Short mmCIF file of C-alpha atoms in Angstrom, two decimals:
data_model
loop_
_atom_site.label_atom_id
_atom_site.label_comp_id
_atom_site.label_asym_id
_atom_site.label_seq_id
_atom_site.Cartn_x
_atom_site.Cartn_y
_atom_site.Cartn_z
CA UNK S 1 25.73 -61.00 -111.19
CA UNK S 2 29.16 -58.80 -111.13
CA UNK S 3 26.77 -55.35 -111.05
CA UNK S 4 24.32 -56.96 -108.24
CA UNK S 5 27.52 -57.75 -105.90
CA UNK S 6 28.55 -54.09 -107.34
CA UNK S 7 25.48 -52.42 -105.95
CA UNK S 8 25.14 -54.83 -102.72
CA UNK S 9 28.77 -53.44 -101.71
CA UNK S 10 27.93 -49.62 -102.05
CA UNK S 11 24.71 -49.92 -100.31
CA UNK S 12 26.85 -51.82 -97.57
CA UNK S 13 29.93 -49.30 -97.64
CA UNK S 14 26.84 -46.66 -97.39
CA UNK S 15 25.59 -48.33 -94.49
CA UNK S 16 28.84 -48.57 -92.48
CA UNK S 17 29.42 -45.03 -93.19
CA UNK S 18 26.38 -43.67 -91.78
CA UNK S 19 26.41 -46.26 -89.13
CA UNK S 20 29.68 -44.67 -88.02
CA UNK S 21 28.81 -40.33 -89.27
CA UNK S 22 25.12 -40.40 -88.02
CA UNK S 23 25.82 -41.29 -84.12
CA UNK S 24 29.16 -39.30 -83.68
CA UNK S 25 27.24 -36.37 -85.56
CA UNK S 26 24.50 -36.85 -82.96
CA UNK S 27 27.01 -37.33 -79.81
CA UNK S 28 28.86 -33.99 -80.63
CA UNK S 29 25.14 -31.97 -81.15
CA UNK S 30 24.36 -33.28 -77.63
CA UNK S 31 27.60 -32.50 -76.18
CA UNK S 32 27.31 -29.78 -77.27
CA UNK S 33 23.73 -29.04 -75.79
CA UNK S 34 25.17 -30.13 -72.54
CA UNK S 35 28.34 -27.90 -72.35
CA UNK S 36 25.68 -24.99 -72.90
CA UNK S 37 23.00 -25.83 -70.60
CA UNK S 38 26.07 -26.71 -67.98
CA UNK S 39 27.12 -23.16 -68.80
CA UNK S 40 23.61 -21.62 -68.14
CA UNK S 41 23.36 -23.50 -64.86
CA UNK S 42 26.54 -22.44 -63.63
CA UNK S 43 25.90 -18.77 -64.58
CA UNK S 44 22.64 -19.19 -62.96
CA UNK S 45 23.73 -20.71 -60.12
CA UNK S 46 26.75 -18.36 -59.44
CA UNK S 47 26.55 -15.83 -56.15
CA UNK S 48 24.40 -12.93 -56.85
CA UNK S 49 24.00 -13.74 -60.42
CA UNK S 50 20.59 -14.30 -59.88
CA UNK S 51 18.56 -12.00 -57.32
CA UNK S 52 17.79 -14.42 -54.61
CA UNK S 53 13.54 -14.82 -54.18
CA UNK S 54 11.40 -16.21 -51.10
CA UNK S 55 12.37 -16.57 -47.51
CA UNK S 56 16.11 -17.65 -46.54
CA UNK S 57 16.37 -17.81 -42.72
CA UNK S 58 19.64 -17.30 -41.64
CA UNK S 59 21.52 -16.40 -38.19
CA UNK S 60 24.55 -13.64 -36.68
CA UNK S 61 26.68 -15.29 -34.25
CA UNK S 62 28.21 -12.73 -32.13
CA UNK S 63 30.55 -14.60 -30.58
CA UNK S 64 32.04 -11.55 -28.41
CA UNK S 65 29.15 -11.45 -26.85
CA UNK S 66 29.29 -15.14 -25.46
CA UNK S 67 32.60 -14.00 -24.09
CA UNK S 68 31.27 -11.41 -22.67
CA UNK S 69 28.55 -13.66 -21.12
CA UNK S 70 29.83 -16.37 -20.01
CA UNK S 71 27.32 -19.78 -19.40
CA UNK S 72 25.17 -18.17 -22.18
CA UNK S 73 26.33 -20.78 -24.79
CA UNK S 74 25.11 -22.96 -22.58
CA UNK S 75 22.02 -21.69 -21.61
CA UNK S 76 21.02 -21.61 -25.41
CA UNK S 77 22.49 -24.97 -25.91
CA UNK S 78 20.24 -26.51 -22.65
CA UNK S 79 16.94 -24.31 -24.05
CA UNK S 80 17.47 -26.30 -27.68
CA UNK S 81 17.85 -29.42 -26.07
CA UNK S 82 15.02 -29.14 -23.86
CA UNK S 83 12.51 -27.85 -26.04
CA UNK S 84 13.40 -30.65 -28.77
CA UNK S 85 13.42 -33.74 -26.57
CA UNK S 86 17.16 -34.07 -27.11
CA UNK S 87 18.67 -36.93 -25.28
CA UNK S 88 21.94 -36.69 -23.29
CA UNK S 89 23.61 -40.21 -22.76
CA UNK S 90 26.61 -39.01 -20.77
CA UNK S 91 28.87 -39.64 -22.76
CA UNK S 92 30.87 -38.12 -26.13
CA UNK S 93 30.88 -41.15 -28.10
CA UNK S 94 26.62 -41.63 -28.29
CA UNK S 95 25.78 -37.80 -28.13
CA UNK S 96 23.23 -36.06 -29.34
CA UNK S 97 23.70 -32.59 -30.43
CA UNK S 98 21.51 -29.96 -32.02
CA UNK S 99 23.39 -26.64 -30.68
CA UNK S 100 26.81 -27.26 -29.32
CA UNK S 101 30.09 -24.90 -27.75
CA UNK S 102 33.74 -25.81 -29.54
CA UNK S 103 37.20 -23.90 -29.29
CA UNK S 104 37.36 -21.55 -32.43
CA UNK S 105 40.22 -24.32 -33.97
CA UNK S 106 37.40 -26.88 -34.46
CA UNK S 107 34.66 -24.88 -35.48
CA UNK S 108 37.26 -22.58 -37.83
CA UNK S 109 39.91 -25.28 -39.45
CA UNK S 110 40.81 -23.44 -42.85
CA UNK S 111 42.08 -20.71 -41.01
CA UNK S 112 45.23 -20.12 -42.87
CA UNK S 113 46.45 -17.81 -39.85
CA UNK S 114 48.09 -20.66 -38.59
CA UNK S 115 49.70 -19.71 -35.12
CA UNK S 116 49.44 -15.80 -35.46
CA UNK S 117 46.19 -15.12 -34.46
CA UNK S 118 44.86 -13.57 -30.56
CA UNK S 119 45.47 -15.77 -28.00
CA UNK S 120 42.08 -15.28 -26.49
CA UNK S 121 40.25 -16.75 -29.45
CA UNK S 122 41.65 -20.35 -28.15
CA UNK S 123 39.33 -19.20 -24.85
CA UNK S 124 36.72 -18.53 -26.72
CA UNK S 125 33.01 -20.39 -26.48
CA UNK S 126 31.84 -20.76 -30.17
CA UNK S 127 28.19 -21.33 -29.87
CA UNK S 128 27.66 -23.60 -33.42
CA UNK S 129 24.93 -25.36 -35.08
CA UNK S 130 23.48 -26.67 -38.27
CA UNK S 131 24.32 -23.87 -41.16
CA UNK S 132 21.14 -24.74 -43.07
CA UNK S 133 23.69 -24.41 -46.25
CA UNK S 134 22.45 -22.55 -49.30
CA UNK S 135 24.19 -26.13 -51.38
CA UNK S 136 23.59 -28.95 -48.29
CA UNK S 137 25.88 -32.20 -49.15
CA UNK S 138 23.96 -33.68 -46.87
CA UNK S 139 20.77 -33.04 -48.62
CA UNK S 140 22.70 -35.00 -51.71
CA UNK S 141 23.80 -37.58 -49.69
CA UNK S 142 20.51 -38.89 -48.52
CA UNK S 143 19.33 -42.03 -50.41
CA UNK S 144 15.82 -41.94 -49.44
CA UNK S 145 15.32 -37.83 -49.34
CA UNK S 146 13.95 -37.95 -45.63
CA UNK S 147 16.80 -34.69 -45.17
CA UNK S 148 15.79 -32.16 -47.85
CA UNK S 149 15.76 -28.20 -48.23
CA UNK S 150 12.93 -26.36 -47.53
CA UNK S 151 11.41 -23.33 -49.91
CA UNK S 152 12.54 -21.31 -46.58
CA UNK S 153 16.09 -22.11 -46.75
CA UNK S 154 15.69 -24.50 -43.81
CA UNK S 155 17.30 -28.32 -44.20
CA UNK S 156 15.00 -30.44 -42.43
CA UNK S 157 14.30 -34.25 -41.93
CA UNK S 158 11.42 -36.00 -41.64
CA UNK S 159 12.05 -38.63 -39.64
CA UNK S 160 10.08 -40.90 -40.53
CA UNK S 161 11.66 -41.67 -43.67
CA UNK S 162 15.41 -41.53 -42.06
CA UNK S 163 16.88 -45.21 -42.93
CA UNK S 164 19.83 -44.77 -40.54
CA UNK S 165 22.58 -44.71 -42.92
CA UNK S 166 24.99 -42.16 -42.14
CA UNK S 167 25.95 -41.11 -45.71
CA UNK S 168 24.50 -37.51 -44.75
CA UNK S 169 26.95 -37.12 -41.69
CA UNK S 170 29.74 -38.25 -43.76
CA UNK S 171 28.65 -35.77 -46.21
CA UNK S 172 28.11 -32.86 -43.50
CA UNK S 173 31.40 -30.84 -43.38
CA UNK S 174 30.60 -29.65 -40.01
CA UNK S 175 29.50 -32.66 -37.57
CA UNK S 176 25.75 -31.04 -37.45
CA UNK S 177 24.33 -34.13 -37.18
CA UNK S 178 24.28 -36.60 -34.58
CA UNK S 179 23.08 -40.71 -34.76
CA UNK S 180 21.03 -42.12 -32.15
CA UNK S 181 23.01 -45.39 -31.50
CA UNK S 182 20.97 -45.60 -28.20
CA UNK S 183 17.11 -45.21 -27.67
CA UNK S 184 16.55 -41.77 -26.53
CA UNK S 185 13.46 -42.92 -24.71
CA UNK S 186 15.55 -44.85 -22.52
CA UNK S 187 16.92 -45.09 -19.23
CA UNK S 188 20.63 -44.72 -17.98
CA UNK S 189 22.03 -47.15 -15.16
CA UNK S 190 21.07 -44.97 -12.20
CA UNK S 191 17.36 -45.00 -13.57
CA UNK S 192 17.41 -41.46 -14.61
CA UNK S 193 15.68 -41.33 -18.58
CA UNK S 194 18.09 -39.73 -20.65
CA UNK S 195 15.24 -36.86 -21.93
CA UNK S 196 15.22 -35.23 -18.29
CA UNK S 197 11.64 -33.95 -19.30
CA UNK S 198 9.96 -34.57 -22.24
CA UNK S 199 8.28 -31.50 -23.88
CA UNK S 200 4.60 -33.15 -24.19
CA UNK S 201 4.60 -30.99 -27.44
CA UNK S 202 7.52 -32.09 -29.71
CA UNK S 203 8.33 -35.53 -30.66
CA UNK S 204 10.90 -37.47 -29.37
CA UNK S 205 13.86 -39.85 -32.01
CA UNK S 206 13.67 -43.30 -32.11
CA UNK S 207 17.26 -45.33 -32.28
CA UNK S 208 18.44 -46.04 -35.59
CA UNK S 209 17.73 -41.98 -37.29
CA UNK S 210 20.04 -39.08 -37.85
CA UNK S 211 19.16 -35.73 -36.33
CA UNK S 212 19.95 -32.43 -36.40
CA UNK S 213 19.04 -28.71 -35.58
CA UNK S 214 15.53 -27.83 -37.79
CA UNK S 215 16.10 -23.55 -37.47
CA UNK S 216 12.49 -24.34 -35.06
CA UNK S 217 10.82 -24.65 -37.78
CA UNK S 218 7.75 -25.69 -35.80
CA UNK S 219 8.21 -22.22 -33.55
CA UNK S 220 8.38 -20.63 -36.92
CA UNK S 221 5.05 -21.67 -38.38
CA UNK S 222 3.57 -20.08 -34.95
CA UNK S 223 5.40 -16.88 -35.14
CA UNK S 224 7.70 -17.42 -33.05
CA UNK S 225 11.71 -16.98 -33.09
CA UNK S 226 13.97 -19.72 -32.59
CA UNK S 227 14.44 -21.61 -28.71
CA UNK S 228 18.21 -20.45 -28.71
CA UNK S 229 18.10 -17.01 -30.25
CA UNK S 230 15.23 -16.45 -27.53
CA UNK S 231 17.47 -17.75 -25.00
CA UNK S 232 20.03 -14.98 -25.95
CA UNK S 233 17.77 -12.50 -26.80
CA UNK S 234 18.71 -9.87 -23.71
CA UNK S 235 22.33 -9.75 -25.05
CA UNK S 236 21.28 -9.90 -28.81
CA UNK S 237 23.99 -12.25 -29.06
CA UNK S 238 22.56 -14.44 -32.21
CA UNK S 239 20.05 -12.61 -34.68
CA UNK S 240 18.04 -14.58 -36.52
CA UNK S 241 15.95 -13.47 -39.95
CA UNK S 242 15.71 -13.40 -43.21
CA UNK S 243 18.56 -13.29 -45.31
CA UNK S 244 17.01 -12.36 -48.42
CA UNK S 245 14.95 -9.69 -47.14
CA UNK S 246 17.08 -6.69 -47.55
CA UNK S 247 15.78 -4.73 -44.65
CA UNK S 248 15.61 -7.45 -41.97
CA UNK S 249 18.24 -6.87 -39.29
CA UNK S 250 20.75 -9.91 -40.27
CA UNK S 251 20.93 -8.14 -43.35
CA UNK S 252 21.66 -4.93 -41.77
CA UNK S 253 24.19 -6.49 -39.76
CA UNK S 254 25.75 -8.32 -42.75
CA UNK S 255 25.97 -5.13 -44.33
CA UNK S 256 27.65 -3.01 -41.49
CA UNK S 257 29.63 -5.80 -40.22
CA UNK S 258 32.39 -8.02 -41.24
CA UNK S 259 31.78 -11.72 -40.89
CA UNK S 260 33.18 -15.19 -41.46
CA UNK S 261 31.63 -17.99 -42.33
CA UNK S 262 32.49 -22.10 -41.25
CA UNK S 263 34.54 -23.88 -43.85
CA UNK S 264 33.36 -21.37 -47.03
CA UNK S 265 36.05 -23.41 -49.17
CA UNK S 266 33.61 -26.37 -49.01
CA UNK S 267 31.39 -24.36 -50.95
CA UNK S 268 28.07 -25.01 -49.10
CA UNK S 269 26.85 -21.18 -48.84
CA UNK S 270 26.12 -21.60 -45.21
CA UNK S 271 23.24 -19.54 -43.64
CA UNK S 272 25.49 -19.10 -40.65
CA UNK S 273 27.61 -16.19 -39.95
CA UNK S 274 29.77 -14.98 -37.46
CA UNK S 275 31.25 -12.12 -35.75
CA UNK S 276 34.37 -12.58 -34.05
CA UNK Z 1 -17.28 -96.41 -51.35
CA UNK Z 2 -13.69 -97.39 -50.01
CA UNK Z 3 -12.82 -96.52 -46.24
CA UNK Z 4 -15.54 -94.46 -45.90
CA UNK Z 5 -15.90 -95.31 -42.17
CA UNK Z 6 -13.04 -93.51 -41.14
CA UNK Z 7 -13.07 -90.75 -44.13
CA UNK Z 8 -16.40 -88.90 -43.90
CA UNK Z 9 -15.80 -88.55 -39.98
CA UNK Z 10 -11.94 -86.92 -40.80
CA UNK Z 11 -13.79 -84.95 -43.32
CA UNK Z 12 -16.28 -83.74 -41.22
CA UNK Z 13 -13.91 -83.25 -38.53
CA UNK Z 14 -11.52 -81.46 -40.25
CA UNK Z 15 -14.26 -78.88 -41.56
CA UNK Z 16 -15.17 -78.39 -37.60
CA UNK Z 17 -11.46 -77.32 -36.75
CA UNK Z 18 -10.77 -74.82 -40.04
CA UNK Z 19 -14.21 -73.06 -39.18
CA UNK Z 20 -13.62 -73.24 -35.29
CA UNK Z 21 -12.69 -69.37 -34.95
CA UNK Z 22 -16.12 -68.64 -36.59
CA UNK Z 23 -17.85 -70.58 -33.59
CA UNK Z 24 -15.71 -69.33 -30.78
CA UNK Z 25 -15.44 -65.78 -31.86
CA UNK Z 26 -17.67 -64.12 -34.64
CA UNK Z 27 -20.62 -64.42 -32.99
CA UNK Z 28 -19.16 -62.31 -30.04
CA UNK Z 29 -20.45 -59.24 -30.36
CA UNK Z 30 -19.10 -57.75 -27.47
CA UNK Z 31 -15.32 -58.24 -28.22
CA UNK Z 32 -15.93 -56.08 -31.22
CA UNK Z 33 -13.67 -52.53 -30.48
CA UNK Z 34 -15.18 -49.48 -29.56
CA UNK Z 35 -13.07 -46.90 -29.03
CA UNK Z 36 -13.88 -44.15 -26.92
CA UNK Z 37 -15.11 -40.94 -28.56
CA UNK Z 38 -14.36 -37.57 -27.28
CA UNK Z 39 -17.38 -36.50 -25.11
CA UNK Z 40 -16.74 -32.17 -25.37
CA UNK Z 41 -15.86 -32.97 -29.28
CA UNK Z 42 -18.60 -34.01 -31.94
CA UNK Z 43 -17.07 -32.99 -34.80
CA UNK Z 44 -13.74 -34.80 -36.55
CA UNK Z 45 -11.58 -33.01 -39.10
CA UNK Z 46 -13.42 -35.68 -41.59
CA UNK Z 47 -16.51 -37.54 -42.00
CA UNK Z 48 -16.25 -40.97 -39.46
CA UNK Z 49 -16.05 -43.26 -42.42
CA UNK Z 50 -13.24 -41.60 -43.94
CA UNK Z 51 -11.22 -41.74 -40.57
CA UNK Z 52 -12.03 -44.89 -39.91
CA UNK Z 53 -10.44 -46.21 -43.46
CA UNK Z 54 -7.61 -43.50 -44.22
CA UNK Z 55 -6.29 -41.49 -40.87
CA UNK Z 56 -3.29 -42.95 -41.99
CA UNK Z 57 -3.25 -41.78 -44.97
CA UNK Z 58 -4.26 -38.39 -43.89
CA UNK Z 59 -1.55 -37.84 -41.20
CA UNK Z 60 1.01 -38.99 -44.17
CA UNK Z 61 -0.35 -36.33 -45.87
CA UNK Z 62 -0.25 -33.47 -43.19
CA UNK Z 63 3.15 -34.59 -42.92
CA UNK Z 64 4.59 -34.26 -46.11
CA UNK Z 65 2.42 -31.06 -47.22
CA UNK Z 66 3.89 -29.18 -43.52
CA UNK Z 67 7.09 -30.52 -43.76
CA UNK Z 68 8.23 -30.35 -47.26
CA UNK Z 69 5.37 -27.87 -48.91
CA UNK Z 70 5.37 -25.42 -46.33
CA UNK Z 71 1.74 -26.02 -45.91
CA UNK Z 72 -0.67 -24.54 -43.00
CA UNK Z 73 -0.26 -26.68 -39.35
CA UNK Z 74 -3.83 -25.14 -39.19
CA UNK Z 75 -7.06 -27.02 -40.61
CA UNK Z 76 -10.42 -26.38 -40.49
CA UNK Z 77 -13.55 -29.10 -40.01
CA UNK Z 78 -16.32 -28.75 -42.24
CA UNK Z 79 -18.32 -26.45 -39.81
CA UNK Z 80 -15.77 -24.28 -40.02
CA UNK Z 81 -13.79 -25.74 -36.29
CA UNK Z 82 -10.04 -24.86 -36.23
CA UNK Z 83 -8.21 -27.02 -35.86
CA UNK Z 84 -3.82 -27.92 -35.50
CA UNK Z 85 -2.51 -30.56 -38.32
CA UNK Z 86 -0.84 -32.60 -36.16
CA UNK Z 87 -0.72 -36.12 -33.99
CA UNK Z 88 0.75 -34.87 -30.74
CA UNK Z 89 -0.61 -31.48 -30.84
CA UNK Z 90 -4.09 -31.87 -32.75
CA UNK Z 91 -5.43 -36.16 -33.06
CA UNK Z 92 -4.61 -36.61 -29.43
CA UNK Z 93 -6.54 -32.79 -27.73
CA UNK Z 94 -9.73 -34.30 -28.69
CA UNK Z 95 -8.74 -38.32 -28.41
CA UNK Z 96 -6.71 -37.69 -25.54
CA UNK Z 97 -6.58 -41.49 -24.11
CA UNK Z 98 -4.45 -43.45 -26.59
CA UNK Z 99 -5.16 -46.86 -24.74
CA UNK Z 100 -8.97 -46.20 -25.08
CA UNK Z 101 -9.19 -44.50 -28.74
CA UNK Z 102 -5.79 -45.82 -30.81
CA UNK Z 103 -5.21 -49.38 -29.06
CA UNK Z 104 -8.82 -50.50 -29.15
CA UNK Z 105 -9.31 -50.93 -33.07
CA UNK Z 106 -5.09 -51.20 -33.48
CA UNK Z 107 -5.21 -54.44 -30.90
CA UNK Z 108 -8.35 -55.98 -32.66
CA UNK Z 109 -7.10 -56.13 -36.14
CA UNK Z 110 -3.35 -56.86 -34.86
CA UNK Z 111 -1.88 -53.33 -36.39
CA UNK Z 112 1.21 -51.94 -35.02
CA UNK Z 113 1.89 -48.54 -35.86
CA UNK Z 114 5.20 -47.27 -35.24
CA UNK Z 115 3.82 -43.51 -34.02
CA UNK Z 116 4.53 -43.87 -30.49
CA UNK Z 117 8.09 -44.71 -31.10
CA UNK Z 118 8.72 -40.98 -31.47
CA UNK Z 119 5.17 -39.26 -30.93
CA UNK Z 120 4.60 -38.48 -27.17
CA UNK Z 121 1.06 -39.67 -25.76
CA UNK Z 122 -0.41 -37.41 -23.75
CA UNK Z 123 0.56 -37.65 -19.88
CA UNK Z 124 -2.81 -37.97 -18.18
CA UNK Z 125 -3.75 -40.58 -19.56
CA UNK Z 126 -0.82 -42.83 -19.84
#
């Protein structure tokens, strides 16, 4: 009896030992997997660690050049909003914007200059849109992936899938996307429909989705360049290409030219750059 | 048999009403739908059957394989026909009269698809 309770309590002080040994031995081999594959990741993912493969569209704003030219912000912002059935309700609070003009403060707030900066930059039209960012919060954001990146760099939606529930503007550092609280298809009080005329061959929004600037991506697939780059095309005041094509002009110009980029400590790699 | 004055009439009755719609409507041939084909078009990007049972499923598809594949916007028909991937700009060239192609069947079997919520309907023949 004494040498059976002898063996039953090394068997048991056994057991509680390697109940204890085996899991903590096998929680510090997979932390330890996951410190090095969080290592490789990050080394991976770090800027021009990796040579960057396939198509990245990505745009120059020149923004001297909309000084220069003034109603040309415009122009390109109208041509976007026309060709994409964009609605205007009249008013800030509902509005719908896919391409819009803010004061270089808004559109630049991490500018450390603080107060000692040109004057005219205040005067300044700052043409800005969706940065189709290389690391999209928004993309992250979405519960039901109906915004997602594209294997051309674009972030697009599908609106079909769109649920309506905000997270990826709250996520979007730069107010890129715009609710439709109000159906676009609708009418104001005078009568007038708030699409002024419908382009027969892009759909319109229904109320109740987020939407944004696409990059065109439908002009794209036919070869052609986006609505609002055309629209500036005579002053070459936004170039629009491939980022990851060495010898494409954006590249050129990002090579010969010093640029800035919206919000860079937010750490989105946006696809937008300009030239003040 | 108990009561059966007043329960074989009820019974008999009651089977009249439930298969009332088969009197009044099955027989109607003529309020079956039929949708307007194109007249310059004989060819569809599928065979009829498969429309008939699946378009759905197939614009889903064009959908997701343009949108988030980075597939073609241009098909091609068995005989070789180009053709654009597409509701707006490809379904409604040929079927250009949504009231006389879509609604027809949609109407008759009480579907209501969202599309024209967003998708535009050609002009002409709204």
């Amino acid at each position: 009896m004494d040498s059976k309770r002898r063996d039953f309590l090394k068997i048991a002080g056994l057991s509680a030992i390697a109940g204890i040994a085996v899991p903590s031995a096998f929680n510090s081999l997979l932390k330890g997997e996951a410190l090095a594959s969080e290592h490789g990741a990050a080394a991976a993912g770090a800027h021009g660690a990796v040579a960057p493969t396939g198509k990245r569209w990505g745009m120059v704003i020149d923004v001297k050049k909309f000084s220069a030219n003034p109603g040309l912000a415009e122009k390109c912002v109208s041509t976007c909003h026309a060709v994409h059935n964009v609605p205007d309700f009249g008013n800030k609070k509902d509005e719908i914007k896919w391409v819009w003009v803010d004061s270089f403060n808004h559109v630049f707030p991490d500018d450390s200059s603080q107060y000692k900066k040109p004057e005219a930059l205040d005067s300044m039209p700052i043409l800005t849109l969706c940065n189709h960012c290389d690391n999209p919060p928004c993309v992250r954001a979405c519960p039901t992936q109906a915004t997602f990146k594209t294997k051309d760099g674009i972030v697009a939606m599908d609106y079909h899938r769109c649920i309506g529930c905000r997270f990826c503007m709250a996520a979007c550092p730069y107010g890129a996307r715009s609710f439709n609280w109000r159906d676009p298809r609708g009418k104001d009080a005078n009568g007038q429909p708030f699409i002024k005329a419908e382009n027969p061959k892009f759909p319109t929004r229904m109320r109740g989705v987020v939407e944004k600037c696409n990059f065109c991506t439908e002009r794209l697939a036919i070869g052609q360049i986006p609505a609002c780059v055309e629209a500036a095309a005579e002053s070459k005041a936004l170039v629009f290409g491939d980022l990851n094509d060495p010898a494409s002009e954006v590249s050129q110009m990002l090579k010969t030219t010093f640029t800035i980029q919206r919000k860079p400590s937010a750490g989105t790699h946006p696809s937008l750059f300009y030239i003040i | 048999m108990y009561g059966k004055g007043r329960i074989i009439p009820a019974l008999i009755l009651f089977l009249g009403v439930m298969t009332s719609p088969m009197w009044f409507k099955s027989a109607d041939v003529s309020k079956m739908p039929k949708p307007e084909k194109p007249k310059d078009y004989t060819e569809c990007v599928a065979p009829v059957q498969e429309m008939r049972t699946s378009h759905m499923v197939l614009l889903n598809q064009w959908r997701d394989d343009i949108l988030r594949e980075g597939g073609s916007r241009i098909g091609k028909t068995a005989n070789g026909t180009e053709y654009v991937r597409s509701l707006q700009n490809g379904c409604m060239k040929c079927h250009s009269d949504k009231k006389k192609f879509c609604d027809e069947c949609h109407n008759y079997t009480s579907v209501k698809p969202y599309c024209w919520d967003c998708h535009l309907q050609p002009k002409e023949a709204m």
